[in-house]
Amino acid sequence: MTSSRPIELVCPAGSLPALKSAIDHGADCVYLGFKDATNARNFSGLNFDDKGMAEGIRYAHDRGRKVLLALNTYPQADNWQRWTGAVDRAAAFGIDAVILADPGLMAYARKTHPDLRLHLSVQGSATSYDAINFYHEHFGISRAVLPRVLSLAQVEQVIASTPVEIEVFGFGGLCVMVEGRCALSAYATGESPNCDGACSPGKHVRWEQTPKGMETRLNGILIDRFADGERAGYPTLCKGRFEVNDETYYAIEEPTSLNTLELLPELARIGVRAIKIEGRQRSPAYVAQVTKVWRAAIDRVLAGGQPFRVEAAWMAELNKVSEGQSHTLGAYYRPWK
Amino acid sequence: MKIALGPLLYYWPRQSTLAFYADMADAPVDVVYLGETVCSRRHELRLSDWLEVAEILTAAGKEVVLSSQVLVESESDLKSLRRIVANGHFRVEANDMGAVHLLSSGDTPVRDWIAGPTLNIFNPTTLDLFAGLGATRWVAPPEMSREQIRALRDGLGHHMEVEIFAHGRLPLAYSARCFTARHYNLQKDTCEFRCLEFADGIPLKTREGAPFLTLNGIQTQSARVHTLLGDLPAVCAEGVDILRISPQGAHTPEILQLFRQALDGLIPPADALHEALPLLPAEPCNGFWHGRPGVELRLPN
């Protein structure tokens, strides 16, 4: 399988309705996960059992679209078979590619299913062409998803120095930490993105109205406190307000979403092959809205002709579904660092 | 059981850093990891300076390892990495897959390097794969528990030295963003090297004043000091080969001494922990070792 379009739009599917919503609104690919810790959105009520997977793949393939399976957490000695079993199931389902992070699992996939297309997950923390070429040389990966840490010029340098297709995040919740290099949730709750596929998991969250305001806690740790009238956000632990040298502020990151729509022509010019939309934990309505806008924008860029202009209506639509109703260019914009 | 001094995670002034390592020549430490692993803007010591420190420590009988940077972003980061890999003398700790690639490919691959704690090696299949590429020592990710480390060891097909993070504030996360610069409303590119002012990083507290994390440039650490001093009997029972002690702003030589004495049976581990407490910059924790949230403290029975 080779990529059929110059830039693929890769959309999140946390459920079958979200998958259909993405396909119906113009996604070239959807990515999804099984209902367990083998993927980095291991949340209750999300993801696919075998029946849903078969139906989702059929729905996509009938319409000429692709389905990618995220198996992007790190297996351990005592649960190794669950991950290899997931690779086997994916291959049997006729999935278009698996998105992996663990080198041992890649070796397994390459050996057991030589024709299965492999993508390197963002959880692999590969931020340079030397890192990406390691996975290419040993496991023949076809594509790598870049962590949200590089500037545009750095992404361009990577693309120029690797035969591997490059996928970048275009929109959605923003991990301020390098993906795969964050154990904050493990420290606070014992559940980690790397091994459990969870960050700041819901079962550790407590919302409490107090005389000082609405308090949000993660495993007892106060993540933020909201005055009346302030919109209380989910206590993702890097997005709380903390005290540093007697100053209280969003010390790590504000609740905000990544939005690179305005960079789209540049991303196309430097040879980015796919744009990923974050949000498998979000609703089918979110998926529809974001997919629709990005489809229109990508089609505009690919059509060429007039200089690309971001429509005000597009931004308004995207801001409506952004975390904290605001957005950032993240690391693409140097001062953000 | 050997004791290793992990790479210095903070940014100390040049003279303080050199004095610290001069002391290490006489400290009860077997392995010393050198080099800047956190931020490419930190340059009080250049690679040539680190190599001089390495020579001095080697002459003092220490095994010296050069640690590579964890987050590699720019072409100039890659150039620095290539210089470390090609140093021709000292073993290298690979802290990202770019380093692994440079060590294990080309005409003359290196056959004896250390798989660092940020490579995310969590299972025996993956570690065996790295052994096949020349890794001879594995530093476990700090978030791994005793049971996970044991299961990984039991499943290994190759011989491999095992090192664990045994003492220090936990390096929990890395970012493209510098949180120290952010605190001062500075951009990373013009950060004025504020990290130099904080020998143990900047404490971050919750809004009710509870210590939670530590800001150290682009790295985020725990506020609490992870220490396995009180757990040494269990650590030894697992057949761990090397204990990593992470440098702290003050009292590192005393901490090393306490580990050595406890390992040699000169003082009971519980007493060593008790003696260490006033020497720590914050409260202790050891949850990760016990398969619990890292912030927790399990006291020895």
XYZ file of C-alpha atoms in Angstrom:
638
model
C 0.000 0.000 0.000
C 1.332 3.397 -0.871
C -0.233 6.692 0.038
C -2.617 7.614 -2.693
C -2.925 11.309 -1.935
C -0.176 13.923 -1.679
C -1.325 14.803 1.845
C -3.514 12.417 3.782
C -5.935 13.625 6.414
C -5.764 11.184 9.331
C -8.697 11.458 11.721
C -9.458 9.995 15.139
C -12.054 7.297 15.712
C -12.742 6.451 19.330
C -15.974 4.715 18.363
C -17.837 3.421 15.332
C -20.016 6.555 15.060
C -16.856 8.693 15.178
C -15.277 6.543 12.485
C -18.274 6.937 10.200
C -18.367 10.632 10.951
C -14.707 11.004 9.945
C -15.177 9.036 6.722
C -18.394 10.874 5.823
C -16.704 14.243 6.270
C -13.642 13.516 4.184
C -10.967 11.721 6.179
C -8.493 9.797 4.015
C -7.618 7.567 6.960
C -8.973 6.930 10.398
C -6.953 5.633 13.303
C -8.353 3.630 16.161
C -7.463 1.196 18.919
C -8.621 -1.981 20.627
C -10.444 -1.809 23.951
C -7.400 -2.293 26.184
C -4.010 -0.938 27.226
C -2.454 -1.658 23.820
C -3.184 1.892 22.721
C -2.568 5.347 24.155
C -6.249 6.275 24.584
C -7.211 3.472 26.945
C -10.337 5.153 28.308
C -13.522 3.417 29.361
C -16.262 3.575 26.747
C -13.788 4.157 23.915
C -12.284 2.000 21.209
C -13.222 -1.120 19.282
C -14.074 -4.743 19.918
C -13.681 -7.260 17.091
C -17.199 -6.756 15.779
C -16.871 -2.971 15.691
C -13.453 -3.265 14.112
C -14.741 -5.471 11.297
C -17.639 -3.123 10.624
C -15.449 -0.028 10.793
C -12.909 -1.436 8.370
C -15.666 -2.487 5.995
C -17.225 0.981 6.140
C -13.902 2.643 5.366
C -12.724 0.220 2.700
C -16.091 0.332 0.883
C -15.463 4.043 0.484
C -11.814 3.711 -0.516
C -10.417 4.980 2.785
C -7.837 3.475 5.108
C -7.865 2.309 8.698
C -4.766 2.525 10.889
C -4.543 0.726 14.209
C -2.710 2.325 17.130
C -0.789 -0.295 19.142
C 1.422 2.385 20.518
C 2.001 1.573 24.171
C 4.913 -0.443 25.520
C 4.283 -4.117 26.325
C 5.969 -5.678 29.330
C 7.237 -9.171 30.046
C 4.030 -10.366 31.678
C 1.621 -9.056 29.046
C 3.682 -9.375 25.872
C 1.195 -11.789 24.246
C -1.597 -9.266 24.457
C 0.345 -6.911 22.193
C 1.522 -9.563 19.728
C -2.023 -10.929 19.716
C -3.254 -7.457 18.813
C -0.798 -7.288 15.904
C -2.038 -10.685 14.688
C -5.675 -9.601 14.939
C -4.905 -6.382 13.084
C -3.260 -8.307 10.269
C -6.164 -10.749 10.098
C -8.620 -7.854 9.882
C -6.778 -6.483 6.866
C -5.858 -3.243 8.596
C -3.964 -0.823 6.346
C -1.165 -0.125 8.817
C -0.314 -0.560 12.481
C 1.100 2.349 14.459
C 3.747 0.997 16.844
C 6.198 2.412 19.362
C 7.998 -0.608 20.824
C 10.982 -1.889 18.786
C 10.493 -5.474 19.968
C 6.897 -5.404 18.792
C 7.997 -3.940 15.448
C 10.453 -6.798 15.011
C 7.630 -9.229 15.764
C 5.264 -7.567 13.294
C 7.889 -7.416 10.553
C 8.800 -11.091 10.968
C 5.310 -12.512 11.464
C 3.462 -10.335 8.963
C 6.013 -9.230 6.372
C 3.394 -7.436 4.284
C 1.910 -5.446 7.158
C 2.655 -1.751 6.828
C 4.294 -0.239 9.914
C 4.066 3.331 11.148
C 6.194 4.667 13.979
C 3.970 6.176 16.657
C 4.555 9.585 18.159
C 5.057 7.604 21.380
C 8.371 6.400 19.915
C 9.774 9.899 20.645
C 11.737 9.972 17.385
C 12.627 13.625 16.892
C 15.519 13.370 14.417
C 16.139 11.665 11.088
C 18.818 9.556 12.725
C 16.211 8.164 15.115
C 13.641 7.629 12.358
C 16.179 5.977 10.084
C 16.968 3.528 12.885
C 13.412 2.203 12.709
C 13.494 2.223 8.915
C 16.719 0.252 8.725
C 15.707 -2.393 11.255
C 11.960 -2.741 10.787
C 11.187 -1.133 7.445
C 8.748 1.433 8.773
C 6.935 3.355 6.055
C 5.895 6.377 8.070
C 6.790 8.196 11.281
C 4.585 10.491 13.339
C 6.667 13.358 14.719
C 6.441 14.420 18.345
C 5.099 17.940 18.779
C 8.507 19.451 19.523
C 10.065 20.539 16.236
C 9.959 23.848 14.446
C 8.922 23.956 10.790
C 12.541 24.249 9.649
C 13.456 21.225 11.732
C 10.579 19.195 10.273
C 11.819 20.147 6.813
C 15.315 18.954 7.696
C 13.938 15.603 8.874
C 11.923 15.110 5.684
C 14.950 15.903 3.530
C 17.059 13.291 5.325
C 14.852 10.206 5.503
C 13.052 7.928 3.054
C 10.274 7.529 5.646
C 6.996 9.407 5.120
C 6.399 12.049 7.765
C 3.093 12.637 9.522
C 2.593 15.625 11.820
C -0.115 16.712 14.207
C -2.356 19.380 12.768
C -5.005 19.906 15.370
C -6.214 18.873 18.798
C -5.237 18.471 22.412
C -1.617 19.395 22.913
C 0.876 17.328 24.846
C 3.418 19.903 25.966
C 5.780 17.080 26.941
C 7.568 14.938 24.369
C 5.268 12.007 23.730
C 6.737 8.804 25.144
C 8.909 10.826 27.512
C 6.371 11.732 30.153
C 5.832 9.860 33.394
C 3.942 12.642 35.184
C 0.724 10.634 35.274
C 2.587 7.556 36.513
C 4.118 9.644 39.274
C 0.765 11.032 40.407
C -1.579 8.098 39.750
C 0.484 4.997 38.964
C -0.979 4.867 35.451
C 1.277 5.941 32.635
C 0.845 6.785 28.972
C 3.773 4.491 28.143
C 2.530 1.293 29.746
C -1.163 1.781 30.519
C -2.180 4.047 27.667
C -3.620 6.544 30.113
C -2.836 10.080 31.260
C -4.584 11.618 34.252
C -7.201 8.821 34.191
C -10.787 9.590 35.113
C -10.996 7.151 37.984
C -8.430 9.245 39.882
C -10.236 12.532 39.237
C -12.284 14.293 41.892
C -14.336 17.460 41.407
C -15.206 19.218 44.630
C -17.103 22.423 45.264
C -15.422 24.149 48.221
C -15.700 27.604 49.826
C -12.573 28.538 47.824
C -14.104 27.411 44.551
C -14.400 24.289 42.421
C -11.349 22.136 43.077
C -10.091 19.453 40.716
C -7.856 16.746 42.107
C -5.923 13.865 40.625
C -5.331 11.069 43.121
C -5.703 13.681 45.860
C -3.272 16.180 44.325
C -4.827 19.597 43.733
C -4.465 20.351 40.017
C -6.530 23.533 39.893
C -9.156 25.628 41.619
C -11.762 27.652 39.763
C -13.600 30.783 40.855
C -17.347 31.069 40.255
C -17.891 31.793 36.606
C -14.573 30.277 35.544
C -14.936 27.260 33.305
C -13.516 24.305 35.223
C -11.399 22.157 32.918
C -10.521 18.489 33.216
C -7.502 18.057 35.529
C -4.914 16.915 33.005
C -1.996 17.344 35.312
C 0.258 19.443 33.073
C -2.594 21.901 32.454
C -3.327 22.977 35.999
C -2.367 26.154 37.817
C 0.472 25.834 40.273
C 2.618 28.023 42.535
C 6.167 28.743 41.519
C 8.106 31.269 43.597
C 4.812 32.582 45.028
C 3.300 33.163 41.633
C 0.224 31.129 40.650
C -0.168 30.438 36.920
C -0.282 27.760 34.260
C 3.322 26.839 34.970
C 3.527 24.124 32.325
C 0.788 24.745 29.751
C -2.550 26.489 29.424
C -5.567 24.411 28.456
C -5.305 25.030 24.741
C -5.338 23.136 21.454
C -2.763 22.859 18.725
C -3.976 24.359 15.467
C -1.623 24.518 12.487
C -4.178 25.347 9.812
C -2.328 28.505 8.805
C 0.858 26.467 8.227
C -0.811 24.071 5.820
C 0.770 25.418 2.604
C 4.197 25.276 4.247
C 3.601 21.734 5.491
C 2.624 20.745 1.954
C 5.638 22.494 0.442
C 8.181 20.767 2.673
C 6.681 17.374 1.885
C 4.644 16.386 4.936
C 2.670 13.316 3.819
C -0.067 13.230 6.408
C -1.785 15.491 8.902
C -3.044 13.923 12.080
C -6.040 15.189 14.018
C -5.921 14.362 17.723
C -9.018 13.357 19.668
C -10.074 9.728 19.880
C -11.616 10.613 23.227
C -13.801 13.284 21.620
C -17.339 12.996 20.260
C -18.440 12.134 16.704
C -19.608 15.759 16.428
C -16.080 16.994 17.148
C -14.677 14.595 14.589
C -17.210 15.774 12.000
C -16.524 19.433 12.587
C -12.743 19.197 12.557
C -12.602 16.787 9.625
C -14.847 18.994 7.528
C -12.694 22.089 8.045
C -9.392 20.311 7.427
C -10.767 18.541 4.343
C -11.760 21.881 2.869
C -8.416 23.451 3.735
C -6.326 20.590 2.354
C -8.380 20.517 -0.850
C -7.832 24.252 -1.215
C -4.071 23.844 -0.870
C -3.923 20.888 -3.234
C -5.955 22.731 -5.850
C -3.229 25.371 -6.010
C -4.082 28.503 -7.918
C -4.844 31.412 -5.634
C -2.687 31.980 -2.558
C -3.980 29.993 0.409
C -6.010 31.963 2.888
C -7.391 30.629 6.155
C -11.120 31.330 6.196
C -12.363 33.068 9.318
C -15.254 30.596 9.439
C -12.798 27.666 9.574
C -10.997 29.117 12.568
C -14.272 29.918 14.293
C -15.427 26.320 13.818
C -12.164 24.910 15.146
C -12.009 27.264 18.123
C -15.462 26.091 19.159
C -14.112 22.602 19.770
C -10.675 23.616 21.089
C -9.643 22.973 24.642
C -10.066 26.247 26.548
C -11.557 27.648 23.290
C -8.087 28.810 22.297
C -5.303 27.546 20.087
C -1.571 27.690 19.598
C 0.999 26.812 16.953
C 2.947 24.980 19.649
C 6.573 24.222 18.881
C 6.184 25.290 15.238
C 6.277 28.806 16.634
C 9.645 29.327 18.309
C 8.581 31.791 21.012
C 6.161 29.108 22.347
C 9.229 27.210 23.517
C 26.775 -4.130 43.720
C 28.255 -1.073 42.033
C 27.245 2.514 42.613
C 26.950 4.896 39.686
C 26.682 8.655 39.699
C 24.090 9.609 37.094
C 24.573 12.543 34.734
C 24.213 15.965 36.343
C 20.659 16.986 35.466
C 20.965 20.572 36.703
C 22.976 23.469 35.337
C 25.631 24.548 37.777
C 28.300 27.212 37.274
C 31.513 25.904 35.774
C 33.605 26.113 38.958
C 30.935 24.363 41.050
C 30.661 21.588 38.491
C 34.410 21.052 38.283
C 34.731 21.090 42.076
C 31.875 18.595 42.375
C 33.587 16.124 40.044
C 36.974 16.688 41.669
C 35.338 15.453 44.889
C 33.977 12.432 43.052
C 37.528 11.182 42.445
C 37.624 10.240 46.152
C 33.942 9.336 46.586
C 32.705 5.739 46.964
C 31.355 5.562 43.425
C 32.304 3.037 40.748
C 30.772 4.475 37.596
C 30.370 8.136 36.651
C 28.086 9.315 33.827
C 29.184 12.646 32.371
C 27.800 15.179 29.949
C 24.799 17.423 29.351
C 21.635 15.393 28.852
C 18.925 18.012 29.351
C 19.465 21.208 27.341
C 21.706 22.042 24.400
C 21.918 25.668 25.504
C 23.854 24.728 28.623
C 27.522 25.197 27.909
C 29.412 25.950 31.136
C 31.251 22.766 30.226
C 31.849 21.843 26.593
C 32.524 18.324 25.408
C 36.264 18.971 25.631
C 35.807 19.948 29.309
C 33.765 16.832 30.000
C 36.494 14.743 28.392
C 39.071 16.331 30.706
C 36.893 15.491 33.711
C 36.570 11.986 32.290
C 40.351 11.578 32.152
C 40.753 12.704 35.754
C 38.073 10.324 36.998
C 39.459 7.456 34.938
C 42.869 8.063 36.489
C 41.139 7.858 39.884
C 39.896 4.388 39.002
C 36.340 5.241 38.009
C 34.524 3.811 35.018
C 33.431 6.814 32.968
C 30.479 6.883 30.570
C 29.438 9.782 28.313
C 25.669 10.331 28.346
C 23.875 11.618 25.261
C 21.187 14.294 25.204
C 17.638 13.002 25.664
C 15.767 15.359 23.349
C 17.531 15.899 20.034
C 15.944 18.601 17.888
C 18.418 20.413 15.680
C 21.215 19.635 13.264
C 23.616 21.061 15.810
C 22.248 18.628 18.439
C 23.017 15.814 16.006
C 26.548 17.138 15.463
C 27.163 17.082 19.224
C 25.747 13.573 19.362
C 28.083 12.388 16.604
C 31.082 13.805 18.490
C 30.077 11.909 21.630
C 29.522 8.654 19.757
C 32.859 8.992 17.955
C 34.881 9.908 21.056
C 36.852 6.704 20.556
C 37.623 6.121 24.203
C 34.703 6.237 26.624
C 31.556 4.158 26.552
C 28.369 5.974 25.652
C 24.923 5.964 27.244
C 22.368 6.247 24.437
C 19.383 8.303 25.513
C 17.502 8.460 22.236
C 17.160 6.248 19.160
C 19.322 8.596 17.114
C 22.197 7.738 19.442
C 21.374 4.039 19.136
C 21.408 4.371 15.367
C 24.769 6.130 15.296
C 26.281 3.617 17.721
C 25.006 0.509 15.977
C 25.288 1.360 12.270
C 27.991 2.353 9.848
C 31.238 0.599 9.039
C 32.478 0.278 12.597
C 29.560 -0.151 14.950
C 30.300 0.193 18.658
C 29.801 -3.134 20.424
C 29.683 -1.970 24.005
C 27.265 0.781 24.948
C 24.639 1.527 27.565
C 20.920 1.637 26.838
C 19.782 4.691 28.803
C 16.609 5.086 30.877
C 14.762 7.163 28.265
C 14.868 4.507 25.516
C 11.602 3.049 26.855
C 12.801 -0.536 27.023
C 10.067 -2.313 28.967
C 10.258 -5.932 27.794
C 12.861 -8.657 27.222
C 12.256 -8.939 23.470
C 13.160 -5.298 22.996
C 16.139 -5.458 25.333
C 17.457 -8.571 23.571
C 17.155 -6.675 20.316
C 19.323 -3.878 21.731
C 21.782 -6.438 23.117
C 22.124 -7.720 19.570
C 22.997 -4.180 18.518
C 25.764 -3.887 21.091
C 24.128 -2.744 24.329
C 25.782 -4.375 27.333
C 24.003 -2.498 30.103
C 20.388 -1.440 30.528
C 19.249 1.421 32.725
C 15.619 0.717 33.586
C 13.045 3.469 33.075
C 12.467 4.948 36.562
C 8.732 4.211 36.363
C 9.329 0.428 36.291
C 8.494 -1.575 39.390
C 10.475 -4.300 41.097
C 8.170 -6.943 39.588
C 8.455 -5.524 36.082
C 12.246 -5.404 36.301
C 12.388 -8.970 37.588
C 10.086 -10.240 34.828
C 12.186 -8.501 32.201
C 15.414 -9.966 33.571
C 13.938 -13.442 33.746
C 12.946 -13.292 30.104
C 16.298 -12.122 28.728
C 18.239 -14.253 26.279
C 21.432 -12.202 26.588
C 23.579 -11.321 29.550
C 23.011 -7.711 30.423
C 24.052 -5.532 33.334
C 21.020 -3.975 35.017
C 21.110 -0.483 36.493
C 18.222 1.199 38.290
C 17.507 4.773 39.325
C 18.050 4.463 43.079
C 18.269 7.990 44.391
C 17.359 11.506 43.351
C 14.500 13.610 42.114
C 12.823 11.606 39.360
C 13.327 12.883 35.827
C 9.669 12.574 34.798
C 9.222 14.483 31.560
C 10.942 16.407 28.765
C 9.503 19.132 26.577
C 10.423 21.379 23.682
C 9.396 24.185 26.002
C 11.606 25.522 28.780
C 9.580 25.933 31.962
C 12.315 27.874 33.725
C 12.399 30.456 30.936
C 8.592 30.479 30.940
C 8.592 31.264 34.645
C 10.606 34.401 33.919
C 8.542 35.278 30.851
C 11.585 34.645 28.707
C 11.845 32.678 25.505
C 14.037 29.604 25.469
C 16.352 31.098 22.865
C 17.033 34.086 25.107
C 16.687 32.396 28.485
C 19.521 34.283 30.211
C 20.573 30.885 31.562
C 18.335 31.232 34.611
C 18.855 27.539 35.417
C 22.266 28.541 36.798
C 20.522 30.084 39.797
C 18.875 26.849 40.947
C 21.202 24.072 42.052
C 18.213 21.773 42.657
C 15.750 23.186 40.126
C 12.722 25.373 40.902
C 10.062 23.950 43.233
C 6.505 23.824 41.897
C 3.699 23.564 44.463
C -0.023 22.990 44.245
C -2.368 25.873 45.072
C -2.545 24.575 48.620
C 1.221 24.777 48.988
C 2.061 21.077 48.664
C 5.353 20.401 46.848
C 4.519 18.528 43.637
C 7.102 18.909 40.872
C 10.447 20.554 40.123
C 11.105 22.694 37.057
C 14.540 22.109 35.563
C 14.616 23.867 32.203
C 12.933 21.613 29.630
C 12.848 18.774 32.137
C 10.198 18.257 34.795
C 11.177 16.323 37.883
C 9.349 15.092 40.936
C 9.414 17.369 43.975
C 10.069 14.380 46.181
C 13.369 12.563 46.223
C 13.015 8.975 45.066
C 15.301 6.875 47.231
C 15.728 3.134 47.586
C 18.102 3.369 50.554
C 15.538 1.722 52.819
C 14.757 -0.921 50.186
C 18.303 -2.144 49.630
C 17.746 -5.730 50.834
C 14.973 -6.154 48.246
C 17.039 -4.391 45.579
C 19.972 -6.728 46.215
C 17.648 -9.745 46.161
C 16.603 -8.807 42.610
C 20.146 -9.130 41.353
C 20.412 -5.517 40.226
C 24.041 -4.784 39.271
C 24.287 -1.015 39.568
C 22.487 1.677 41.566
C 22.243 5.115 40.025
C 22.502 8.097 42.356
C 21.477 11.362 40.727
C 23.568 14.395 41.739
C 21.787 16.861 44.042
C 22.739 20.441 44.919
C 24.381 19.496 48.212
C 25.401 16.383 50.160
C 25.862 14.024 47.215
C 29.121 12.605 48.680
C 27.347 11.807 51.968
C 24.495 10.103 50.120
C 26.985 7.996 48.163
C 28.710 7.108 51.436
C 25.438 6.007 53.030
C 24.594 3.773 50.069
C 28.071 2.235 50.159
C 27.967 1.589 53.904
C 24.479 0.105 53.755
C 25.465 -2.138 50.822
C 28.573 -3.279 52.680
C 26.518 -4.143 55.752
C 28.153 -1.473 57.886
C 24.822 0.132 58.765
C 21.262 -1.206 58.478
C 19.434 0.235 55.429
C 16.651 1.659 57.614
C 19.246 3.580 59.623
C 20.915 4.770 56.420
C 17.587 6.122 55.213
C 17.044 7.841 58.549
C 20.475 9.457 58.336
C 19.872 10.528 54.732
C 16.597 12.360 55.385
C 18.129 15.643 56.644
C 20.433 15.611 53.608
C 17.597 15.583 51.049
C 16.210 18.737 49.425
C 12.657 17.377 49.944
C 10.608 14.495 51.342
C 11.452 10.985 50.105
C 9.351 8.666 47.937
C 9.798 5.191 46.432
C 6.389 4.295 44.998
C 7.617 3.269 41.535
C 9.770 0.471 42.948
C 6.717 -0.901 44.742
C 4.442 -0.712 41.696
C 2.602 2.290 43.140
C 2.279 5.938 42.096
C 5.841 7.275 42.162
C 4.950 9.984 44.671
C 4.155 7.465 47.414
C 6.490 6.365 50.183
C 6.539 2.770 51.389
C 8.590 2.415 54.519
C 10.629 -0.725 55.072
C 9.060 -3.261 57.460
